[in-house]
Tab-separated table of C-alpha atoms and ligand atoms in Angstrom:
chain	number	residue	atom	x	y	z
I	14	UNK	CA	-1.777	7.877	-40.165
I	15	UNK	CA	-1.669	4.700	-38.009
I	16	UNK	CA	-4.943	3.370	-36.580
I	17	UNK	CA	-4.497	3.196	-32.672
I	18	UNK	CA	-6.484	0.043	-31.624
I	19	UNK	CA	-6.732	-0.561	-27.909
I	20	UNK	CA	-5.634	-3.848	-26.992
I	21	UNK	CA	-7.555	-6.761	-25.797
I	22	UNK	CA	-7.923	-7.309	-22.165
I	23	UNK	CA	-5.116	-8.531	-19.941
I	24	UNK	CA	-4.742	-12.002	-19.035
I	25	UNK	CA	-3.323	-11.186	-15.632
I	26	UNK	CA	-5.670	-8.895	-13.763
I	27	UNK	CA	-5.701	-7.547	-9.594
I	28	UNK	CA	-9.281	-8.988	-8.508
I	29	UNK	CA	-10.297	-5.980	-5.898
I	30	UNK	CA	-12.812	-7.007	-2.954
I	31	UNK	CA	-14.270	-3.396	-2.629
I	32	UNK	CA	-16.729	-4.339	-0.015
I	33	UNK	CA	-13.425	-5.995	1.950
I	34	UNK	CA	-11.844	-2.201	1.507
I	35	UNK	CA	-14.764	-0.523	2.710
I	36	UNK	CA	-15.072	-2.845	5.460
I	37	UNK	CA	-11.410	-2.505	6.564
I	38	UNK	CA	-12.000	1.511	7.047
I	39	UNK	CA	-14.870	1.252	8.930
I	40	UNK	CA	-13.122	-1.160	11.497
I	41	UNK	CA	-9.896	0.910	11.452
I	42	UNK	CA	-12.387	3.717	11.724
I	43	UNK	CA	-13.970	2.018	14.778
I	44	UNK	CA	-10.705	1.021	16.584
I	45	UNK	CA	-10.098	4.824	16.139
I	46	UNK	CA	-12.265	5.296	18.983
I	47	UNK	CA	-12.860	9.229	19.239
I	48	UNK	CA	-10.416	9.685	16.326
I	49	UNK	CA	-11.499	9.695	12.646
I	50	UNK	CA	-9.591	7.649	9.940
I	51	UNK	CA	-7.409	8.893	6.744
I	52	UNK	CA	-5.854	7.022	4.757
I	53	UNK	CA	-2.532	6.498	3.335
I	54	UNK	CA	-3.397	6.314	-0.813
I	55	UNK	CA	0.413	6.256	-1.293
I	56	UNK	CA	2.542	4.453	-4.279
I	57	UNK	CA	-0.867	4.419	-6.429
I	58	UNK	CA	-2.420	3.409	-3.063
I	59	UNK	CA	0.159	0.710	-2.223
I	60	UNK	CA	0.014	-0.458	-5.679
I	61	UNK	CA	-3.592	-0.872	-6.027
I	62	UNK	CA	-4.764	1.848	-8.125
I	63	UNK	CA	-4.992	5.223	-6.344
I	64	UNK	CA	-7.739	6.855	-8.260
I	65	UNK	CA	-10.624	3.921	-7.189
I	66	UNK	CA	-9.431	3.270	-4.298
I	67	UNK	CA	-9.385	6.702	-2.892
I	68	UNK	CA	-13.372	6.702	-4.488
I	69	UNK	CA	-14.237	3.653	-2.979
I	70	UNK	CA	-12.941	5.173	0.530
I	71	UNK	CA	-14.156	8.015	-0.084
I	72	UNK	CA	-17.816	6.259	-0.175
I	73	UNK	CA	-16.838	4.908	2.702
I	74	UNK	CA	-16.828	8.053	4.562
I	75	UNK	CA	-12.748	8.906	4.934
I	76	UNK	CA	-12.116	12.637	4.296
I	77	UNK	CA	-8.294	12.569	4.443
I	78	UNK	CA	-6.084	10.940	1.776
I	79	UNK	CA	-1.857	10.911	2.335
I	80	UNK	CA	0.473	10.878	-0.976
I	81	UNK	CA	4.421	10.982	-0.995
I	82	UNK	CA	4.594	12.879	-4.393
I	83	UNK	CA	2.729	15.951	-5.817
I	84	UNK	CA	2.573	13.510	-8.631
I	85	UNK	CA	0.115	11.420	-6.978
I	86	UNK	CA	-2.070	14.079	-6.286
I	87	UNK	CA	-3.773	13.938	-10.277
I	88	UNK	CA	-5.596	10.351	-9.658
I	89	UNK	CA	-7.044	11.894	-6.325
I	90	UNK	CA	-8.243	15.157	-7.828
I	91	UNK	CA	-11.079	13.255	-9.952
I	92	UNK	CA	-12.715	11.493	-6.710
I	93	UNK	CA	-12.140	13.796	-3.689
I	94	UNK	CA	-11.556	18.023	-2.779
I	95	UNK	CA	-8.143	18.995	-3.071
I	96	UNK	CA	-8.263	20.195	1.001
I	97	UNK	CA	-8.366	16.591	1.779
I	98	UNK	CA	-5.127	15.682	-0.131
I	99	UNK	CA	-2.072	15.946	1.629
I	100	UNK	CA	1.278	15.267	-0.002
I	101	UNK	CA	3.895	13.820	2.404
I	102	UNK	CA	7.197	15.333	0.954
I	103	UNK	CA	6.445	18.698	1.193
I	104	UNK	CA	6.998	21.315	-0.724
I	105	UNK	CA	11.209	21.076	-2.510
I	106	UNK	CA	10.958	23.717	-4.614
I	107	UNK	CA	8.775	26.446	-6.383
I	108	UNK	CA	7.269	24.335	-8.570
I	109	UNK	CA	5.743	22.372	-5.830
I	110	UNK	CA	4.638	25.294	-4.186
I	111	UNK	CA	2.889	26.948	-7.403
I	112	UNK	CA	1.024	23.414	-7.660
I	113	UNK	CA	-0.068	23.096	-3.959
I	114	UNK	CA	-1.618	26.751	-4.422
I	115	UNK	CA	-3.037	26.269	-7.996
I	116	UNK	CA	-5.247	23.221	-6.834
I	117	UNK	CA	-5.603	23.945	-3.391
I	118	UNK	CA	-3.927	20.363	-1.650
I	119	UNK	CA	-1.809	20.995	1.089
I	120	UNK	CA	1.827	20.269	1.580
I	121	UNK	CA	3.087	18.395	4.664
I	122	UNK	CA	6.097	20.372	5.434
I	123	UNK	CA	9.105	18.895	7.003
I	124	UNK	CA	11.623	21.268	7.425
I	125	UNK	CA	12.293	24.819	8.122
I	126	UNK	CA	13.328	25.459	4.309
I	127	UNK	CA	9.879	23.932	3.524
I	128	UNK	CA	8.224	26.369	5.354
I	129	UNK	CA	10.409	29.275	4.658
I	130	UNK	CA	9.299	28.487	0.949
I	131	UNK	CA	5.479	28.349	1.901
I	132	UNK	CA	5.444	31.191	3.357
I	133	UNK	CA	7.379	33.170	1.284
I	134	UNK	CA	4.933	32.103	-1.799
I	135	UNK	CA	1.980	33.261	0.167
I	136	UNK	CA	1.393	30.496	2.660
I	137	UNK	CA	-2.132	29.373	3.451
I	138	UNK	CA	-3.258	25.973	5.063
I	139	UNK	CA	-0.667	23.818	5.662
I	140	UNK	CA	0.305	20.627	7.468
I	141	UNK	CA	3.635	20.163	9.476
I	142	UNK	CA	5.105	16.792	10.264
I	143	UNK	CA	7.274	16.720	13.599
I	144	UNK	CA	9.948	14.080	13.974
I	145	UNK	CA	9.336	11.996	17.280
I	146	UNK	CA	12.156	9.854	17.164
I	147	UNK	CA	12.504	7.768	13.930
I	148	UNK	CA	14.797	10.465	12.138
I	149	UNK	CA	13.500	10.574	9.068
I	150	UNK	CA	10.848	12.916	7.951
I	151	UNK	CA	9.594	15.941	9.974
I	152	UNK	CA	10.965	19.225	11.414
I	153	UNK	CA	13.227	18.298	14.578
I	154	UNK	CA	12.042	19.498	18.265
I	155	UNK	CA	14.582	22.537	18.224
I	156	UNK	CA	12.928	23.620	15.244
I	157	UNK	CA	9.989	24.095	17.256
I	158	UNK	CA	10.754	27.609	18.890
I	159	UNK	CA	11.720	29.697	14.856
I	160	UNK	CA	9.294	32.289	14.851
I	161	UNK	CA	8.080	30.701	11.209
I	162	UNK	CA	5.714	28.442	13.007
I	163	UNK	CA	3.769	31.620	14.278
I	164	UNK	CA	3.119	32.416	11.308
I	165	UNK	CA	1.704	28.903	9.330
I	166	UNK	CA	-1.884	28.232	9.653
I	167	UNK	CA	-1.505	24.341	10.391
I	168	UNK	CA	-4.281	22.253	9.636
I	169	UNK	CA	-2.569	18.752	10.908
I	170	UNK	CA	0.630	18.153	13.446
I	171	UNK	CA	1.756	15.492	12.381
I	172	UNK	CA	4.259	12.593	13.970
I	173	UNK	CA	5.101	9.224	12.460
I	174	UNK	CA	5.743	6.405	14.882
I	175	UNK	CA	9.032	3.661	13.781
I	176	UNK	CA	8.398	0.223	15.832
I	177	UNK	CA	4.217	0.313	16.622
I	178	UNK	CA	3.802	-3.151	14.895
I	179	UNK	CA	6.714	-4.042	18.078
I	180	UNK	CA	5.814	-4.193	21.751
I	181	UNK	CA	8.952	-1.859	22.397
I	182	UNK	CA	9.551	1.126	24.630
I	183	UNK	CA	10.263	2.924	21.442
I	184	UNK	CA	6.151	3.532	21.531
I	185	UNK	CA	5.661	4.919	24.531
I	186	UNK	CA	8.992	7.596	23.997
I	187	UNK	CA	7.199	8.331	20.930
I	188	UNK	CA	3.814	9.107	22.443
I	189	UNK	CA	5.518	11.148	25.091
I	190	UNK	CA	7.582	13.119	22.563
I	191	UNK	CA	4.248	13.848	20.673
I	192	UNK	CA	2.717	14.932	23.651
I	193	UNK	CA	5.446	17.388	24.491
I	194	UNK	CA	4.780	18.659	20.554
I	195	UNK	CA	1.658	19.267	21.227
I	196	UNK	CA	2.330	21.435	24.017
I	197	UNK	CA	4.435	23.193	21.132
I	198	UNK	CA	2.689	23.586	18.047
I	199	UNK	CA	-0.406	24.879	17.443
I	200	UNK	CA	-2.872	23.521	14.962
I	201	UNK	CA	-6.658	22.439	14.439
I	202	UNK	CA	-5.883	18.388	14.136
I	203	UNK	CA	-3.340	16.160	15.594
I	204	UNK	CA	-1.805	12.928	14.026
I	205	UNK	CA	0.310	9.927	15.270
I	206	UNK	CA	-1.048	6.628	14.423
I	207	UNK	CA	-0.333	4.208	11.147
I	208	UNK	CA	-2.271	0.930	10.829
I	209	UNK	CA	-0.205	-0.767	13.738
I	210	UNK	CA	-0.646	2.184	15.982
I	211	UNK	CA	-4.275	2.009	15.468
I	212	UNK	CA	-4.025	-0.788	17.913
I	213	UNK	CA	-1.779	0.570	20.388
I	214	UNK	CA	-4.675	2.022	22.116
I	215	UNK	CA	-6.629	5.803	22.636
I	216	UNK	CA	-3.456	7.265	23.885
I	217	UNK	CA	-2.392	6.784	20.581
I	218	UNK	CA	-5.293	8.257	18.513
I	219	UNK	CA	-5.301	12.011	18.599
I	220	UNK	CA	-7.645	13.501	16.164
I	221	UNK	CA	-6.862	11.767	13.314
I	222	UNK	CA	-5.011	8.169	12.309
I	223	UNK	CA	-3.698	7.263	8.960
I	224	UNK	CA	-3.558	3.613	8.085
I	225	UNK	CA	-2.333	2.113	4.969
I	226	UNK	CA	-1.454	-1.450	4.977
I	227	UNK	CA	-4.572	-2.392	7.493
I	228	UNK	CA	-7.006	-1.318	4.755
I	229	UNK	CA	-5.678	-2.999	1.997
I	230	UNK	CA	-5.130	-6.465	3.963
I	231	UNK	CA	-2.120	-6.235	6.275
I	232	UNK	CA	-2.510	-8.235	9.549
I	233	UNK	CA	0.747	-5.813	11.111
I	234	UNK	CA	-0.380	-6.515	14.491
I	235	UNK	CA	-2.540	-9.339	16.425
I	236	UNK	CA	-5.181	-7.000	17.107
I	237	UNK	CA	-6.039	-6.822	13.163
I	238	UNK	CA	-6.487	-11.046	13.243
I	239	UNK	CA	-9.924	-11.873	11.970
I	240	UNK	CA	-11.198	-8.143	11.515
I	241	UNK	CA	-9.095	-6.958	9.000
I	242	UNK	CA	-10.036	-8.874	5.495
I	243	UNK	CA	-7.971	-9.370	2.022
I	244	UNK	CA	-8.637	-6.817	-0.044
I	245	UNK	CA	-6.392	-7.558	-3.489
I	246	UNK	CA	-6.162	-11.191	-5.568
I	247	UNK	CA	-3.816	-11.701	-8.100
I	248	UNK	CA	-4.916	-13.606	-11.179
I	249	UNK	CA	-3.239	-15.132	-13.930
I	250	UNK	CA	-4.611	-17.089	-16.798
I	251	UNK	CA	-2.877	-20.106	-18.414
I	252	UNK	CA	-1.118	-19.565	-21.869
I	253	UNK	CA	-0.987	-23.430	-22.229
I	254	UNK	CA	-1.215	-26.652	-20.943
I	255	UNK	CA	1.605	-29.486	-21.705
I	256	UNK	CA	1.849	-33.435	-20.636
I	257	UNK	CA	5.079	-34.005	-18.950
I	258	UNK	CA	6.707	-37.748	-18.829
I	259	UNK	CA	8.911	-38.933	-16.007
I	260	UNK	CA	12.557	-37.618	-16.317
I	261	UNK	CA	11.061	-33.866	-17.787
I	262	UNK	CA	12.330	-31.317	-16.310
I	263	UNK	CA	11.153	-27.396	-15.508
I	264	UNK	CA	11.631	-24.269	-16.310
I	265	UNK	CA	14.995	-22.637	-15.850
I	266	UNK	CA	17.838	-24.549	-14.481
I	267	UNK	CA	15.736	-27.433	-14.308
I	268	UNK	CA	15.157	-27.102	-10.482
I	269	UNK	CA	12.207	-29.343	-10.697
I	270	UNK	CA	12.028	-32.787	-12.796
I	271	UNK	CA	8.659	-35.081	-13.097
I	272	UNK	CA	8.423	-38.170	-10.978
I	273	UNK	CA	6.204	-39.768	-13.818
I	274	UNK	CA	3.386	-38.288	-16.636
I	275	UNK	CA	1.675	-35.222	-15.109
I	276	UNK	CA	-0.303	-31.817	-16.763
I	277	UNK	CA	0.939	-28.730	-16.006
I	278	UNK	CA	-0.363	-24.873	-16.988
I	279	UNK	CA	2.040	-22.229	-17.735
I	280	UNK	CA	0.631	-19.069	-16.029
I	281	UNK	CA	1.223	-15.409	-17.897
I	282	UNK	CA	2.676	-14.306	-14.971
I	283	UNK	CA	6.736	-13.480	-13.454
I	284	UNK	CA	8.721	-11.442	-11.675
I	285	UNK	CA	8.510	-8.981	-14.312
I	286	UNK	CA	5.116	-8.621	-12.679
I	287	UNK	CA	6.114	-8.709	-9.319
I	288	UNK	CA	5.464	-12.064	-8.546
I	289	UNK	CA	8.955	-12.751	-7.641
I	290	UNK	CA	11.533	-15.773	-8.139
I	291	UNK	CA	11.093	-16.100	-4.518
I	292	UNK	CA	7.871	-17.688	-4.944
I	293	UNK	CA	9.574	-20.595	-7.495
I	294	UNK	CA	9.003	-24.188	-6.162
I	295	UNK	CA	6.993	-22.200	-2.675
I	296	UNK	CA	4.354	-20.536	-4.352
I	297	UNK	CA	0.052	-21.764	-4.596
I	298	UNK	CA	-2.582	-21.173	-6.983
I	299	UNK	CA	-6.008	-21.665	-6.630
I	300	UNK	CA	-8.789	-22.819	-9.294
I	301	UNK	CA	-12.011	-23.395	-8.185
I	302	UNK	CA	-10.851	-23.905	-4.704
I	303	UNK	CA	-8.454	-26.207	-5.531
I	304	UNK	CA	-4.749	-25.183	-4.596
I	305	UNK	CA	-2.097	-26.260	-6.925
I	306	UNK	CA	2.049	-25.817	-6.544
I	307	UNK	CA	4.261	-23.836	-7.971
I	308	UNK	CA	6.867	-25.839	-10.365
I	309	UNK	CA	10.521	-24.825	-10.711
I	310	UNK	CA	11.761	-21.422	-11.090
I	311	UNK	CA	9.333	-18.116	-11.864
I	312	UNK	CA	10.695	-16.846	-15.161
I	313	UNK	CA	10.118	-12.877	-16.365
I	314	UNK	CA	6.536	-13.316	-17.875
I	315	UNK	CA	5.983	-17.320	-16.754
I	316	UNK	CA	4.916	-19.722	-13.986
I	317	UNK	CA	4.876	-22.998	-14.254
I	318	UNK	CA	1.920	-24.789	-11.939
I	319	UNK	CA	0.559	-28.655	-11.405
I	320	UNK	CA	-1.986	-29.231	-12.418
I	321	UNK	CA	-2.614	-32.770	-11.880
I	322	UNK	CA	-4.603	-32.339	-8.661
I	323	UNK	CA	-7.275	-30.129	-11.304
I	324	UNK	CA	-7.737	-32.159	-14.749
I	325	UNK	CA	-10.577	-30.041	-15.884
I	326	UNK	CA	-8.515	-27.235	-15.619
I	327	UNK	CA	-7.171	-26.120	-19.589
I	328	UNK	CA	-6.013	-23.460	-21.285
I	329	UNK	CA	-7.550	-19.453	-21.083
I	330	UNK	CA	-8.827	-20.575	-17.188
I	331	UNK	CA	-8.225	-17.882	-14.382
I	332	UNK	CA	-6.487	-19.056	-11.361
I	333	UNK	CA	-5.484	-16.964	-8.445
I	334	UNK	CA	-2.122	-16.590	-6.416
I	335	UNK	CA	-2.693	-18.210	-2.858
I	336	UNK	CA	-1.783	-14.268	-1.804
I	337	UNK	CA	-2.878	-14.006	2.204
I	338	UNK	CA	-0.928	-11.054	2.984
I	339	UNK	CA	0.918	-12.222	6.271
I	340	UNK	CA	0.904	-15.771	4.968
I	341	UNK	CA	2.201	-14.999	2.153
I	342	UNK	CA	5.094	-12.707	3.650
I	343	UNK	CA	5.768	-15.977	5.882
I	344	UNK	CA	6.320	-17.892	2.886
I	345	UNK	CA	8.090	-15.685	0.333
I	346	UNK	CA	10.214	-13.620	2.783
I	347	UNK	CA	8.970	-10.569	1.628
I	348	UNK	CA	6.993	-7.650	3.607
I	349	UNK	CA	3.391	-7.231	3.707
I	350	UNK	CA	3.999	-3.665	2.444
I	351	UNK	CA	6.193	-5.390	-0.544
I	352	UNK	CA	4.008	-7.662	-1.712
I	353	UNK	CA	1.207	-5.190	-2.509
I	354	UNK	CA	3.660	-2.375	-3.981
I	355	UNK	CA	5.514	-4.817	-6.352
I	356	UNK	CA	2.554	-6.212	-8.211
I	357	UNK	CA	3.405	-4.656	-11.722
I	358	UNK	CA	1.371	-2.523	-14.616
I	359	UNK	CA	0.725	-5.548	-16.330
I	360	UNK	CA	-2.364	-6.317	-14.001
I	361	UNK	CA	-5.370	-4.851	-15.402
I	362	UNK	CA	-7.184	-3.135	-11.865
A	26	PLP	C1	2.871	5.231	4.832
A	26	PLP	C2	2.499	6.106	5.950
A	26	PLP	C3	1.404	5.799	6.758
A	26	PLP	C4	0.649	4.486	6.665
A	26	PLP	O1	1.416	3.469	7.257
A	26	PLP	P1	0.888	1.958	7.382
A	26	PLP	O2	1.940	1.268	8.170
A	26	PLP	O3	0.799	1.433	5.989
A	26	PLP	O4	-0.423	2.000	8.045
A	26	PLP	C5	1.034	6.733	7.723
A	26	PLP	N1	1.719	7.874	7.896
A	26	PLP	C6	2.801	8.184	7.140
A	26	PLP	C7	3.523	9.451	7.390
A	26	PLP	C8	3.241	7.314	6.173
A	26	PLP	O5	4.327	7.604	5.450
C-alpha cells in the first residue's frame, strides 16, 4: 500500500481580487438599471475556478449562474440552489434529462427535440433560448408557433446578442427580433444582454442580464473604462537565477542574445500553462512594482525574464504577469475571453 502524500504548494498560483469580483457585479448590477444581474460561471467560470467564484457572487447578491455543460453544474451545487443553475446546452439526451430532474437545475433548451425530450420525461421548469439572429444556439422564430411551447413552464426567454461590443445595426435588429419574441413566448423572466450589452442601454435589459467577461475584468466596451476592475493575476515564482555575459544567448532558437553581463530569473511558467509563445520577447512581469521584460522565446514550463532593472530580486520570489485584460489582448493578439480561459491547472486558485 503506497502512502499518498499531497504535494507541496504550487509555484505558479492565480492571485484572485475577490473584493474586485464583488465589485464588478454590483456595477454590472447597477448599469442593469431595473434589471437584475446573473452571471455567466462558464468554462470553470472563464477559467477561474467555478465553485468560489460562483460563492463569492453569490455573497454578492447574484441569484442566477449560466454553465455550458451539465458537467459544470457539480462545483455550483456546493455554493448555490440548484433553481438558480442553468445549463446552456440543453438537454441532448436522457441522461441529461434524468440529471436536470434528479437535482432540480434547469436546462436551457434550444431546439424543438430538446423540448420534445423535456417534456416527454415529465417536464417542469425550464428555460428556452430563442435565436435572434446570430445562428447559433436557440430555437428559430418558426419554431415559435409548435404547440410544445404551450405546454413548457418557462422560467427565462432567453436571446443571445452577436456584435454588442460593435456599434452595428446588427444590435438594434436583434433587440427588435427579441421584442417580436416576446410578443411570442410566454414566460416569467426575459433575457438579452451579455457584458457588452449591459452597456447598450435599458432597451437592452429585460428582466435579467448575464455578464461574463465584465466581472472577471474585461473592458469589452468603453462604457466598462475605469468601473470595471482586474479581477485575476497570474504569478510565477523563479526556479533560478543565472549571470549572463555579452554574446549569451536565450532560450530556444536563441531569439534573444545579451548586449553585455546581465541577471536573469527563469519563471516556472509556459505555454503549457497558458501563457503562450505569443508573449516571448512582448511579455512584462512585475516584482515589487517593478516591471521587467520578457527574454526570448516562452518554452512549455519556462520564461525567461531581466532582471537587471531588480537586483534584489533571487530565487523562490513571486512575480506577477503584467496581465491588464484589454492591454494585454493589445499586446499578445489574443481575446480578452482567451486570455482568462487558457490559464492552465497548474495555477493553484
Ligand atoms: C457566455 C455567455 C454569456 C456571457 O457573455 P460575456 O460576453 O462574457 O458577458 C451570456 N449569455 C450566453 C448565452 C453566453 O453563452
Amino acid at each position: 500500500m503506497i502512502e499518498i502524500i499531497s504535494p507541496p504548494p504550487s509555484s505558479l498560483r492565480l492571485r484572485m481580487d475577490d473584493a474586485a469580483l464583488g465589485a464588478n457585479w454590483r456595477i454590472l448590477d447597477a448599469m442593469s438599471g431595473a434589471a437584475t444581474a446573473g452571471a455567466a460561471v462558464k468554462a470553470n467560470a472563464y477559467g477561474l475556478g467555478s465553485g468560489t467564484i460562483t460563492q463569492a457572487l453569490a455573497g454578492a447578491g447574484c441569484r442566477a449562474f449560466f454553465v455550458a455543460h451539465w458537467g459544470e453544474v457539480p462545483e455550483l451545487l456546493a455554493h448555490v440552489p440548484a433553481e438558480q443553475i442553468a445549463v446552456l446546452h440543453g438537454p441532448l439526451n436522457a441522461q441529461d434529462v434524468g440529471f436536470a430532474q434528479a437535482t432540480g437545475t434547469r436546462p436551457v433548451l434550444n431546439s424543438l427535440p430538446q423540448a420534445r425530450r423535456w417534456i416527454e420525461a415529465g417536464g417542469g421548469p425550464c428555460h428556452v433560448m430563442v435565436d435572434s439572429g446570430m445562428n447559433r444556439l436557440g430555437f428559430a422564430l418558426d419554431d415559435l408557433g409548435d404547440a410544445i411551447f404551450a405546454s413548457l413552464d418557462i422560467d427565462i426567454c432567453l436571446s443571445h446578442l452577436a456584435s454588442a461590443d460593435e456599434n452595428v445595426v446588427q444590435n438594434a435588429r436583434q433587440l427588435a427580433s427579441f421584442e417580436g419574441i416576446r410578443q411570442l413566448v410566454t414566460a416569467k423572466r426575459y433575457s438579452l444582454a451579455n457584458s457588452a450589452g449591459i452597456a447598450l442601454g435599458r432597451a437592452y435589459h429585460a428582466d435579467l442580464t448575464r455578464p461574463g467577461i465584465a466581472l472577471y475584468g474585461g473592458i469589452v466596451r468603453p462604457e466598462f473604462a475605469g468601473r470595471i476592475a482586474q479581477v485575476a493575476f497570474p504569478e510565477a515564482a523563479i526556479v533560478q537565477v543565472r549571470t549572463l555575459q555579452a554574446g549569451d544567448c536565450v532560450g530556444y532558437n536563441a531569439t534573444f542574445t545579451a548586449a553585455g553581463p546581465m541577471r536573469v530569473g527563469i519563471l516556472g511558467v509556459g505555454y503549457a500553462d497558458g501563457y503562450l509563445r505569443c508573449w516571448s520577447g512582448k511579455g512584462r512581469f512585475a516584482w515589487q512594482g517593478r516591471e521587467v521584460p520578457v527574454l526570448g522565446r516562452v518554452s512549455m514550463d519556462l520564461t525567461i525574464v531581466d532582471l537587471s532593472d531588480v537586483p534584489d530580486c533571487r530565487e523562490g520570489d513571486w512575480l506577477g504577469a503584467v496581465y491588464d485584460l484589454p492591454l494585454a489582448a493589445q499586446t499578445s493578439g489574443l481575446s480578452q475571453y482567451e486570455l482568462l480561459t487558457l490559464l492552465g491547472q497548474r495555477f493553484s486558485r
